[in-house]
């Protein structure tokens, strides 16, 4: 019996089999590549943490080795994750931060000196901010470097760090990205909500530990 390749039944069966085969192949390729993709994602995060510690320009193997050298532990306190690091013999704390920009999510890794009040370095990332404007939070290393040395809290323990249109307190304020007010506001909110909370929790925990020892 000759197969009628022009019949509707043949076309439906042929299309179904083809779709199943393609889906199977795509699933197989995805599973085969997933370990490599996961490794690349993990490496990218390690590099971002190193960037926040002002360590840049390393290739994959160098970044892996440097990360293992400087990152001593990953900790968590009241749901806030942070990394305890050591750079040139000095302790640093690195906090992962998340917020919202103009068009989507923004994120950062911020490193803080052992005084838990001075920003040592910071690296920003984004999902979909406008190139040349909001995207400058990631693309401009010079802008990221403006955060170095800024105070997170003032002498009264209140929030001081901020991204503003006009800097009035150079000790804790950074001027916003030109033409990207909403993205800059998102960065400021992210720092106030995430970084400040993490710093205060560790400060409180250290004070309680000290009181118990005394």
mmCIF file with all atom_site columns, C-alpha atoms in Angstrom:
data_model
loop_
_atom_site.group_PDB
_atom_site.id
_atom_site.type_symbol
_atom_site.label_atom_id
_atom_site.label_alt_id
_atom_site.label_comp_id
_atom_site.label_asym_id
_atom_site.label_entity_id
_atom_site.label_seq_id
_atom_site.pdbx_PDB_ins_code
_atom_site.Cartn_x
_atom_site.Cartn_y
_atom_site.Cartn_z
_atom_site.occupancy
_atom_site.B_iso_or_equiv
_atom_site.pdbx_formal_charge
_atom_site.auth_seq_id
_atom_site.auth_comp_id
_atom_site.auth_asym_id
_atom_site.auth_atom_id
_atom_site.pdbx_PDB_model_num
ATOM 1   C CA . UNK A 1 1   ? 0.000  0.000  0.000  1.00 0.00 ? 1   UNK A CA 1
ATOM 2   C CA . UNK A 1 2   ? 1.439  3.295  -1.112 1.00 0.00 ? 2   UNK A CA 1
ATOM 3   C CA . UNK A 1 3   ? 1.731  5.946  1.567  1.00 0.00 ? 3   UNK A CA 1
ATOM 4   C CA . UNK A 1 4   ? -0.172 9.098  0.699  1.00 0.00 ? 4   UNK A CA 1
ATOM 5   C CA . UNK A 1 5   ? 2.256  11.863 1.682  1.00 0.00 ? 5   UNK A CA 1
ATOM 6   C CA . UNK A 1 6   ? -0.283 14.496 0.755  1.00 0.00 ? 6   UNK A CA 1
ATOM 7   C CA . UNK A 1 7   ? -2.925 13.366 3.223  1.00 0.00 ? 7   UNK A CA 1
ATOM 8   C CA . UNK A 1 8   ? -3.740 15.397 6.335  1.00 0.00 ? 8   UNK A CA 1
ATOM 9   C CA . UNK A 1 9   ? -3.056 12.403 8.562  1.00 0.00 ? 9   UNK A CA 1
ATOM 10  C CA . UNK A 1 10  ? 0.450  11.975 7.139  1.00 0.00 ? 10  UNK A CA 1
ATOM 11  C CA . UNK A 1 11  ? 1.234  15.674 7.544  1.00 0.00 ? 11  UNK A CA 1
ATOM 12  C CA . UNK A 1 12  ? -0.001 15.679 11.168 1.00 0.00 ? 12  UNK A CA 1
ATOM 13  C CA . UNK A 1 13  ? 1.925  12.536 12.100 1.00 0.00 ? 13  UNK A CA 1
ATOM 14  C CA . UNK A 1 14  ? 5.074  13.730 10.333 1.00 0.00 ? 14  UNK A CA 1
ATOM 15  C CA . UNK A 1 15  ? 4.919  17.141 12.027 1.00 0.00 ? 15  UNK A CA 1
ATOM 16  C CA . UNK A 1 16  ? 4.320  15.567 15.447 1.00 0.00 ? 16  UNK A CA 1
ATOM 17  C CA . UNK A 1 17  ? 7.269  13.190 15.098 1.00 0.00 ? 17  UNK A CA 1
ATOM 18  C CA . UNK A 1 18  ? 9.511  16.028 13.904 1.00 0.00 ? 18  UNK A CA 1
ATOM 19  C CA . UNK A 1 19  ? 8.507  18.230 16.839 1.00 0.00 ? 19  UNK A CA 1
ATOM 20  C CA . UNK A 1 20  ? 9.167  15.418 19.317 1.00 0.00 ? 20  UNK A CA 1
ATOM 21  C CA . UNK A 1 21  ? 12.604 14.735 17.825 1.00 0.00 ? 21  UNK A CA 1
ATOM 22  C CA . UNK A 1 22  ? 13.583 18.424 17.862 1.00 0.00 ? 22  UNK A CA 1
ATOM 23  C CA . UNK A 1 23  ? 12.329 18.819 21.438 1.00 0.00 ? 23  UNK A CA 1
ATOM 24  C CA . UNK A 1 24  ? 14.320 15.767 22.493 1.00 0.00 ? 24  UNK A CA 1
ATOM 25  C CA . UNK A 1 25  ? 17.474 17.079 20.845 1.00 0.00 ? 25  UNK A CA 1
ATOM 26  C CA . UNK A 1 26  ? 17.062 20.518 22.429 1.00 0.00 ? 26  UNK A CA 1
ATOM 27  C CA . UNK A 1 27  ? 16.528 18.962 25.849 1.00 0.00 ? 27  UNK A CA 1
ATOM 28  C CA . UNK A 1 28  ? 19.591 16.771 25.372 1.00 0.00 ? 28  UNK A CA 1
ATOM 29  C CA . UNK A 1 29  ? 21.767 19.722 24.335 1.00 0.00 ? 29  UNK A CA 1
ATOM 30  C CA . UNK A 1 30  ? 20.473 21.805 27.261 1.00 0.00 ? 30  UNK A CA 1
ATOM 31  C CA . UNK A 1 31  ? 21.298 19.066 29.765 1.00 0.00 ? 31  UNK A CA 1
ATOM 32  C CA . UNK A 1 32  ? 24.698 18.479 28.181 1.00 0.00 ? 32  UNK A CA 1
ATOM 33  C CA . UNK A 1 33  ? 25.601 22.171 28.343 1.00 0.00 ? 33  UNK A CA 1
ATOM 34  C CA . UNK A 1 34  ? 24.041 22.907 31.731 1.00 0.00 ? 34  UNK A CA 1
ATOM 35  C CA . UNK A 1 35  ? 27.147 22.047 33.813 1.00 0.00 ? 35  UNK A CA 1
ATOM 36  C CA . UNK A 1 36  ? 29.211 24.389 31.646 1.00 0.00 ? 36  UNK A CA 1
ATOM 37  C CA . UNK A 1 37  ? 26.565 27.122 31.890 1.00 0.00 ? 37  UNK A CA 1
ATOM 38  C CA . UNK A 1 38  ? 26.376 26.731 35.671 1.00 0.00 ? 38  UNK A CA 1
ATOM 39  C CA . UNK A 1 39  ? 30.176 26.926 35.901 1.00 0.00 ? 39  UNK A CA 1
ATOM 40  C CA . UNK A 1 40  ? 30.203 30.120 33.818 1.00 0.00 ? 40  UNK A CA 1
ATOM 41  C CA . UNK A 1 41  ? 27.515 31.696 36.007 1.00 0.00 ? 41  UNK A CA 1
ATOM 42  C CA . UNK A 1 42  ? 29.456 30.783 39.149 1.00 0.00 ? 42  UNK A CA 1
ATOM 43  C CA . UNK A 1 43  ? 32.689 32.176 37.689 1.00 0.00 ? 43  UNK A CA 1
ATOM 44  C CA . UNK A 1 44  ? 30.960 35.404 36.675 1.00 0.00 ? 44  UNK A CA 1
ATOM 45  C CA . UNK A 1 45  ? 29.691 35.878 40.238 1.00 0.00 ? 45  UNK A CA 1
ATOM 46  C CA . UNK A 1 46  ? 33.158 35.251 41.650 1.00 0.00 ? 46  UNK A CA 1
ATOM 47  C CA . UNK A 1 47  ? 34.583 37.856 39.277 1.00 0.00 ? 47  UNK A CA 1
ATOM 48  C CA . UNK A 1 48  ? 31.938 40.372 40.360 1.00 0.00 ? 48  UNK A CA 1
ATOM 49  C CA . UNK A 1 49  ? 32.844 39.790 44.004 1.00 0.00 ? 49  UNK A CA 1
ATOM 50  C CA . UNK A 1 50  ? 36.506 40.332 43.129 1.00 0.00 ? 50  UNK A CA 1
ATOM 51  C CA . UNK A 1 51  ? 35.596 43.514 41.206 1.00 0.00 ? 51  UNK A CA 1
ATOM 52  C CA . UNK A 1 52  ? 33.930 44.823 44.369 1.00 0.00 ? 52  UNK A CA 1
ATOM 53  C CA . UNK A 1 53  ? 37.236 44.209 46.143 1.00 0.00 ? 53  UNK A CA 1
ATOM 54  C CA . UNK A 1 54  ? 38.997 46.288 43.453 1.00 0.00 ? 54  UNK A CA 1
ATOM 55  C CA . UNK A 1 55  ? 40.566 43.172 41.923 1.00 0.00 ? 55  UNK A CA 1
ATOM 56  C CA . UNK A 1 56  ? 40.073 43.236 38.146 1.00 0.00 ? 56  UNK A CA 1
ATOM 57  C CA . UNK A 1 57  ? 41.648 42.088 34.917 1.00 0.00 ? 57  UNK A CA 1
ATOM 58  C CA . UNK A 1 58  ? 41.923 38.388 35.758 1.00 0.00 ? 58  UNK A CA 1
ATOM 59  C CA . UNK A 1 59  ? 41.114 35.544 33.389 1.00 0.00 ? 59  UNK A CA 1
ATOM 60  C CA . UNK A 1 60  ? 39.094 32.513 34.444 1.00 0.00 ? 60  UNK A CA 1
ATOM 61  C CA . UNK A 1 61  ? 41.807 30.471 36.167 1.00 0.00 ? 61  UNK A CA 1
ATOM 62  C CA . UNK A 1 62  ? 43.368 33.524 37.796 1.00 0.00 ? 62  UNK A CA 1
ATOM 63  C CA . UNK A 1 63  ? 39.969 34.640 39.095 1.00 0.00 ? 63  UNK A CA 1
ATOM 64  C CA . UNK A 1 64  ? 39.244 31.195 40.538 1.00 0.00 ? 64  UNK A CA 1
ATOM 65  C CA . UNK A 1 65  ? 42.605 31.148 42.326 1.00 0.00 ? 65  UNK A CA 1
ATOM 66  C CA . UNK A 1 66  ? 42.280 34.716 43.625 1.00 0.00 ? 66  UNK A CA 1
ATOM 67  C CA . UNK A 1 67  ? 38.733 34.087 44.831 1.00 0.00 ? 67  UNK A CA 1
ATOM 68  C CA . UNK A 1 68  ? 39.888 31.035 46.784 1.00 0.00 ? 68  UNK A CA 1
ATOM 69  C CA . UNK A 1 69  ? 42.652 33.167 48.297 1.00 0.00 ? 69  UNK A CA 1
ATOM 70  C CA . UNK A 1 70  ? 40.670 36.216 49.419 1.00 0.00 ? 70  UNK A CA 1
ATOM 71  C CA . UNK A 1 71  ? 37.180 34.846 50.184 1.00 0.00 ? 71  UNK A CA 1
ATOM 72  C CA . UNK A 1 72  ? 37.418 33.137 53.550 1.00 0.00 ? 72  UNK A CA 1
ATOM 73  C CA . UNK A 1 73  ? 33.776 32.221 54.164 1.00 0.00 ? 73  UNK A CA 1
ATOM 74  C CA . UNK A 1 74  ? 30.185 32.817 53.149 1.00 0.00 ? 74  UNK A CA 1
ATOM 75  C CA . UNK A 1 75  ? 27.967 33.776 56.084 1.00 0.00 ? 75  UNK A CA 1
ATOM 76  C CA . UNK A 1 76  ? 24.353 34.652 56.740 1.00 0.00 ? 76  UNK A CA 1
ATOM 77  C CA . UNK A 1 77  ? 22.676 36.676 59.461 1.00 0.00 ? 77  UNK A CA 1
ATOM 78  C CA . UNK A 1 78  ? 18.893 37.074 59.708 1.00 0.00 ? 78  UNK A CA 1
ATOM 79  C CA . UNK A 1 79  ? 18.512 36.159 56.043 1.00 0.00 ? 79  UNK A CA 1
ATOM 80  C CA . UNK A 1 80  ? 21.223 38.573 54.876 1.00 0.00 ? 80  UNK A CA 1
ATOM 81  C CA . UNK A 1 81  ? 24.073 36.822 53.044 1.00 0.00 ? 81  UNK A CA 1
ATOM 82  C CA . UNK A 1 82  ? 27.606 38.203 53.035 1.00 0.00 ? 82  UNK A CA 1
ATOM 83  C CA . UNK A 1 83  ? 31.174 37.120 52.396 1.00 0.00 ? 83  UNK A CA 1
ATOM 84  C CA . UNK A 1 84  ? 34.071 37.482 54.802 1.00 0.00 ? 84  UNK A CA 1
ATOM 85  C CA . UNK A 1 85  ? 37.208 38.297 52.828 1.00 0.00 ? 85  UNK A CA 1
ATOM 86  C CA . UNK A 1 86  ? 40.812 39.254 53.403 1.00 0.00 ? 86  UNK A CA 1
ATOM 87  C CA . UNK A 1 87  ? 42.721 41.636 51.135 1.00 0.00 ? 87  UNK A CA 1
ATOM 88  C CA . UNK A 1 88  ? 46.336 42.518 51.901 1.00 0.00 ? 88  UNK A CA 1
ATOM 89  C CA . UNK A 1 89  ? 45.910 41.211 55.428 1.00 0.00 ? 89  UNK A CA 1
ATOM 90  C CA . UNK A 1 90  ? 42.800 43.310 56.103 1.00 0.00 ? 90  UNK A CA 1
ATOM 91  C CA . UNK A 1 91  ? 39.284 41.964 56.627 1.00 0.00 ? 91  UNK A CA 1
ATOM 92  C CA . UNK A 1 92  ? 36.556 43.049 54.233 1.00 0.00 ? 92  UNK A CA 1
ATOM 93  C CA . UNK A 1 93  ? 32.861 42.228 54.132 1.00 0.00 ? 93  UNK A CA 1
ATOM 94  C CA . UNK A 1 94  ? 31.135 41.807 50.761 1.00 0.00 ? 94  UNK A CA 1
ATOM 95  C CA . UNK A 1 95  ? 27.353 42.167 50.525 1.00 0.00 ? 95  UNK A CA 1
ATOM 96  C CA . UNK A 1 96  ? 25.260 41.082 47.514 1.00 0.00 ? 96  UNK A CA 1
ATOM 97  C CA . UNK A 1 97  ? 22.549 43.670 46.803 1.00 0.00 ? 97  UNK A CA 1
ATOM 98  C CA . UNK A 1 98  ? 19.455 43.725 44.590 1.00 0.00 ? 98  UNK A CA 1
ATOM 99  C CA . UNK A 1 99  ? 17.147 46.538 43.543 1.00 0.00 ? 99  UNK A CA 1
ATOM 100 C CA . UNK A 1 100 ? 15.142 48.024 40.677 1.00 0.00 ? 100 UNK A CA 1
ATOM 101 C CA . UNK A 1 101 ? 16.306 50.402 37.993 1.00 0.00 ? 101 UNK A CA 1
ATOM 102 C CA . UNK A 1 102 ? 14.302 52.131 35.257 1.00 0.00 ? 102 UNK A CA 1
ATOM 103 C CA . UNK A 1 103 ? 13.613 49.089 33.079 1.00 0.00 ? 103 UNK A CA 1
ATOM 104 C CA . UNK A 1 104 ? 14.397 46.119 35.284 1.00 0.00 ? 104 UNK A CA 1
ATOM 105 C CA . UNK A 1 105 ? 16.459 44.667 38.063 1.00 0.00 ? 105 UNK A CA 1
ATOM 106 C CA . UNK A 1 106 ? 19.816 46.038 39.150 1.00 0.00 ? 106 UNK A CA 1
ATOM 107 C CA . UNK A 1 107 ? 22.320 44.382 41.453 1.00 0.00 ? 107 UNK A CA 1
ATOM 108 C CA . UNK A 1 108 ? 25.659 44.958 43.114 1.00 0.00 ? 108 UNK A CA 1
ATOM 109 C CA . UNK A 1 109 ? 28.381 43.539 45.276 1.00 0.00 ? 109 UNK A CA 1
ATOM 110 C CA . UNK A 1 110 ? 29.603 46.078 47.823 1.00 0.00 ? 110 UNK A CA 1
ATOM 111 C CA . UNK A 1 111 ? 32.709 45.546 49.947 1.00 0.00 ? 111 UNK A CA 1
ATOM 112 C CA . UNK A 1 112 ? 33.084 47.246 53.299 1.00 0.00 ? 112 UNK A CA 1
ATOM 113 C CA . UNK A 1 113 ? 36.133 47.796 55.503 1.00 0.00 ? 113 UNK A CA 1
ATOM 114 C CA . UNK A 1 114 ? 36.507 46.084 58.854 1.00 0.00 ? 114 UNK A CA 1
ATOM 115 C CA . UNK A 1 115 ? 35.046 49.191 60.549 1.00 0.00 ? 115 UNK A CA 1
ATOM 116 C CA . UNK A 1 116 ? 31.717 48.179 58.964 1.00 0.00 ? 116 UNK A CA 1
ATOM 117 C CA . UNK A 1 117 ? 31.115 51.739 57.877 1.00 0.00 ? 117 UNK A CA 1
ATOM 118 C CA . UNK A 1 118 ? 33.460 52.535 54.986 1.00 0.00 ? 118 UNK A CA 1
ATOM 119 C CA . UNK A 1 119 ? 32.894 51.301 51.445 1.00 0.00 ? 119 UNK A CA 1
ATOM 120 C CA . UNK A 1 120 ? 36.059 49.671 50.114 1.00 0.00 ? 120 UNK A CA 1
ATOM 121 C CA . UNK A 1 121 ? 34.766 48.997 46.612 1.00 0.00 ? 121 UNK A CA 1
ATOM 122 C CA . UNK A 1 122 ? 31.622 48.259 44.642 1.00 0.00 ? 122 UNK A CA 1
ATOM 123 C CA . UNK A 1 123 ? 30.513 46.652 41.404 1.00 0.00 ? 123 UNK A CA 1
ATOM 124 C CA . UNK A 1 124 ? 27.101 47.227 39.825 1.00 0.00 ? 124 UNK A CA 1
ATOM 125 C CA . UNK A 1 125 ? 25.220 45.143 37.279 1.00 0.00 ? 125 UNK A CA 1
ATOM 126 C CA . UNK A 1 126 ? 21.853 45.496 35.537 1.00 0.00 ? 126 UNK A CA 1
ATOM 127 C CA . UNK A 1 127 ? 19.361 43.571 33.415 1.00 0.00 ? 127 UNK A CA 1
ATOM 128 C CA . UNK A 1 128 ? 18.140 46.146 30.915 1.00 0.00 ? 128 UNK A CA 1
ATOM 129 C CA . UNK A 1 129 ? 19.143 49.728 31.657 1.00 0.00 ? 129 UNK A CA 1
ATOM 130 C CA . UNK A 1 130 ? 19.603 52.142 28.746 1.00 0.00 ? 130 UNK A CA 1
ATOM 131 C CA . UNK A 1 131 ? 23.015 52.037 27.061 1.00 0.00 ? 131 UNK A CA 1
ATOM 132 C CA . UNK A 1 132 ? 24.981 55.228 27.672 1.00 0.00 ? 132 UNK A CA 1
ATOM 133 C CA . UNK A 1 133 ? 22.635 56.270 30.489 1.00 0.00 ? 133 UNK A CA 1
ATOM 134 C CA . UNK A 1 134 ? 21.498 53.889 33.222 1.00 0.00 ? 134 UNK A CA 1
ATOM 135 C CA . UNK A 1 135 ? 23.832 51.189 31.934 1.00 0.00 ? 135 UNK A CA 1
ATOM 136 C CA . UNK A 1 136 ? 26.717 53.379 33.059 1.00 0.00 ? 136 UNK A CA 1
ATOM 137 C CA . UNK A 1 137 ? 26.311 51.982 36.585 1.00 0.00 ? 137 UNK A CA 1
ATOM 138 C CA . UNK A 1 138 ? 27.943 48.838 35.176 1.00 0.00 ? 138 UNK A CA 1
ATOM 139 C CA . UNK A 1 139 ? 29.948 50.188 32.252 1.00 0.00 ? 139 UNK A CA 1
ATOM 140 C CA . UNK A 1 140 ? 31.679 53.084 34.034 1.00 0.00 ? 140 UNK A CA 1
ATOM 141 C CA . UNK A 1 141 ? 34.422 51.901 36.370 1.00 0.00 ? 141 UNK A CA 1
ATOM 142 C CA . UNK A 1 142 ? 35.181 55.539 37.104 1.00 0.00 ? 142 UNK A CA 1
ATOM 143 C CA . UNK A 1 143 ? 31.655 56.025 38.485 1.00 0.00 ? 143 UNK A CA 1
ATOM 144 C CA . UNK A 1 144 ? 31.922 52.889 40.607 1.00 0.00 ? 144 UNK A CA 1
ATOM 145 C CA . UNK A 1 145 ? 35.212 54.141 42.030 1.00 0.00 ? 145 UNK A CA 1
ATOM 146 C CA . UNK A 1 146 ? 33.451 57.244 43.375 1.00 0.00 ? 146 UNK A CA 1
ATOM 147 C CA . UNK A 1 147 ? 31.952 55.058 46.109 1.00 0.00 ? 147 UNK A CA 1
ATOM 148 C CA . UNK A 1 148 ? 35.328 54.077 47.521 1.00 0.00 ? 148 UNK A CA 1
ATOM 149 C CA . UNK A 1 149 ? 35.857 55.560 50.968 1.00 0.00 ? 149 UNK A CA 1
ATOM 150 C CA . UNK A 1 150 ? 32.250 56.736 51.358 1.00 0.00 ? 150 UNK A CA 1
ATOM 151 C CA . UNK A 1 151 ? 30.674 56.394 54.801 1.00 0.00 ? 151 UNK A CA 1
ATOM 152 C CA . UNK A 1 152 ? 27.556 54.269 55.132 1.00 0.00 ? 152 UNK A CA 1
ATOM 153 C CA . UNK A 1 153 ? 26.313 55.699 58.441 1.00 0.00 ? 153 UNK A CA 1
ATOM 154 C CA . UNK A 1 154 ? 26.840 59.086 60.073 1.00 0.00 ? 154 UNK A CA 1
ATOM 155 C CA . UNK A 1 155 ? 28.130 59.667 63.597 1.00 0.00 ? 155 UNK A CA 1
ATOM 156 C CA . UNK A 1 156 ? 24.629 59.139 64.991 1.00 0.00 ? 156 UNK A CA 1
ATOM 157 C CA . UNK A 1 157 ? 24.285 55.765 63.316 1.00 0.00 ? 157 UNK A CA 1
ATOM 158 C CA . UNK A 1 158 ? 21.767 57.046 60.775 1.00 0.00 ? 158 UNK A CA 1
ATOM 159 C CA . UNK A 1 159 ? 21.872 56.270 57.045 1.00 0.00 ? 159 UNK A CA 1
ATOM 160 C CA . UNK A 1 160 ? 24.308 58.532 55.242 1.00 0.00 ? 160 UNK A CA 1
ATOM 161 C CA . UNK A 1 161 ? 25.215 56.800 51.965 1.00 0.00 ? 161 UNK A CA 1
ATOM 162 C CA . UNK A 1 162 ? 23.221 58.171 49.023 1.00 0.00 ? 162 UNK A CA 1
ATOM 163 C CA . UNK A 1 163 ? 23.304 58.852 45.298 1.00 0.00 ? 163 UNK A CA 1
ATOM 164 C CA . UNK A 1 164 ? 22.173 62.432 44.732 1.00 0.00 ? 164 UNK A CA 1
ATOM 165 C CA . UNK A 1 165 ? 21.842 65.078 42.035 1.00 0.00 ? 165 UNK A CA 1
ATOM 166 C CA . UNK A 1 166 ? 23.955 67.546 44.014 1.00 0.00 ? 166 UNK A CA 1
ATOM 167 C CA . UNK A 1 167 ? 26.577 66.369 46.470 1.00 0.00 ? 167 UNK A CA 1
ATOM 168 C CA . UNK A 1 168 ? 26.457 68.287 49.724 1.00 0.00 ? 168 UNK A CA 1
ATOM 169 C CA . UNK A 1 169 ? 28.291 65.791 51.922 1.00 0.00 ? 169 UNK A CA 1
ATOM 170 C CA . UNK A 1 170 ? 31.312 64.412 50.073 1.00 0.00 ? 170 UNK A CA 1
ATOM 171 C CA . UNK A 1 171 ? 31.967 61.933 52.875 1.00 0.00 ? 171 UNK A CA 1
ATOM 172 C CA . UNK A 1 172 ? 28.897 59.849 52.078 1.00 0.00 ? 172 UNK A CA 1
ATOM 173 C CA . UNK A 1 173 ? 27.247 61.084 48.872 1.00 0.00 ? 173 UNK A CA 1
ATOM 174 C CA . UNK A 1 174 ? 27.922 60.262 45.208 1.00 0.00 ? 174 UNK A CA 1
ATOM 175 C CA . UNK A 1 175 ? 26.610 62.288 42.276 1.00 0.00 ? 175 UNK A CA 1
ATOM 176 C CA . UNK A 1 176 ? 24.053 60.458 40.140 1.00 0.00 ? 176 UNK A CA 1
ATOM 177 C CA . UNK A 1 177 ? 24.632 59.206 36.597 1.00 0.00 ? 177 UNK A CA 1
ATOM 178 C CA . UNK A 1 178 ? 23.858 62.020 34.163 1.00 0.00 ? 178 UNK A CA 1
ATOM 179 C CA . UNK A 1 179 ? 20.534 61.465 32.432 1.00 0.00 ? 179 UNK A CA 1
ATOM 180 C CA . UNK A 1 180 ? 19.682 58.416 34.527 1.00 0.00 ? 180 UNK A CA 1
ATOM 181 C CA . UNK A 1 181 ? 17.882 59.783 37.565 1.00 0.00 ? 181 UNK A CA 1
ATOM 182 C CA . UNK A 1 182 ? 15.564 56.809 38.107 1.00 0.00 ? 182 UNK A CA 1
ATOM 183 C CA . UNK A 1 183 ? 18.377 54.278 37.807 1.00 0.00 ? 183 UNK A CA 1
ATOM 184 C CA . UNK A 1 184 ? 20.476 56.355 40.211 1.00 0.00 ? 184 UNK A CA 1
ATOM 185 C CA . UNK A 1 185 ? 17.552 56.486 42.644 1.00 0.00 ? 185 UNK A CA 1
ATOM 186 C CA . UNK A 1 186 ? 17.337 52.700 42.399 1.00 0.00 ? 186 UNK A CA 1
ATOM 187 C CA . UNK A 1 187 ? 21.017 52.417 43.281 1.00 0.00 ? 187 UNK A CA 1
ATOM 188 C CA . UNK A 1 188 ? 20.545 54.738 46.252 1.00 0.00 ? 188 UNK A CA 1
ATOM 189 C CA . UNK A 1 189 ? 17.542 52.760 47.501 1.00 0.00 ? 189 UNK A CA 1
ATOM 190 C CA . UNK A 1 190 ? 19.416 49.482 47.044 1.00 0.00 ? 190 UNK A CA 1
ATOM 191 C CA . UNK A 1 191 ? 22.315 50.739 49.140 1.00 0.00 ? 191 UNK A CA 1
ATOM 192 C CA . UNK A 1 192 ? 20.056 52.104 51.865 1.00 0.00 ? 192 UNK A CA 1
ATOM 193 C CA . UNK A 1 193 ? 17.845 49.013 52.044 1.00 0.00 ? 193 UNK A CA 1
ATOM 194 C CA . UNK A 1 194 ? 20.421 46.273 51.537 1.00 0.00 ? 194 UNK A CA 1
ATOM 195 C CA . UNK A 1 195 ? 23.869 47.477 52.523 1.00 0.00 ? 195 UNK A CA 1
ATOM 196 C CA . UNK A 1 196 ? 22.781 49.465 55.554 1.00 0.00 ? 196 UNK A CA 1
ATOM 197 C CA . UNK A 1 197 ? 20.696 46.585 56.874 1.00 0.00 ? 197 UNK A CA 1
ATOM 198 C CA . UNK A 1 198 ? 23.546 44.111 56.493 1.00 0.00 ? 198 UNK A CA 1
ATOM 199 C CA . UNK A 1 199 ? 26.085 46.398 58.136 1.00 0.00 ? 199 UNK A CA 1
ATOM 200 C CA . UNK A 1 200 ? 23.820 47.147 61.092 1.00 0.00 ? 200 UNK A CA 1
ATOM 201 C CA . UNK A 1 201 ? 23.055 43.459 61.665 1.00 0.00 ? 201 UNK A CA 1
ATOM 202 C CA . UNK A 1 202 ? 26.738 42.557 61.843 1.00 0.00 ? 202 UNK A CA 1
ATOM 203 C CA . UNK A 1 203 ? 27.465 45.545 64.062 1.00 0.00 ? 203 UNK A CA 1
ATOM 204 C CA . UNK A 1 204 ? 24.686 44.462 66.405 1.00 0.00 ? 204 UNK A CA 1
ATOM 205 C CA . UNK A 1 205 ? 25.888 40.861 66.440 1.00 0.00 ? 205 UNK A CA 1
ATOM 206 C CA . UNK A 1 206 ? 29.460 41.983 67.208 1.00 0.00 ? 206 UNK A CA 1
ATOM 207 C CA . UNK A 1 207 ? 28.238 44.200 70.055 1.00 0.00 ? 207 UNK A CA 1
ATOM 208 C CA . UNK A 1 208 ? 26.202 41.364 71.567 1.00 0.00 ? 208 UNK A CA 1
ATOM 209 C CA . UNK A 1 209 ? 29.151 38.974 71.329 1.00 0.00 ? 209 UNK A CA 1
ATOM 210 C CA . UNK A 1 210 ? 31.427 41.513 72.995 1.00 0.00 ? 210 UNK A CA 1
ATOM 211 C CA . UNK A 1 211 ? 28.916 42.081 75.803 1.00 0.00 ? 211 UNK A CA 1
ATOM 212 C CA . UNK A 1 212 ? 28.662 38.346 76.442 1.00 0.00 ? 212 UNK A CA 1
ATOM 213 C CA . UNK A 1 213 ? 32.443 38.023 76.628 1.00 0.00 ? 213 UNK A CA 1
ATOM 214 C CA . UNK A 1 214 ? 32.641 40.838 79.159 1.00 0.00 ? 214 UNK A CA 1
#
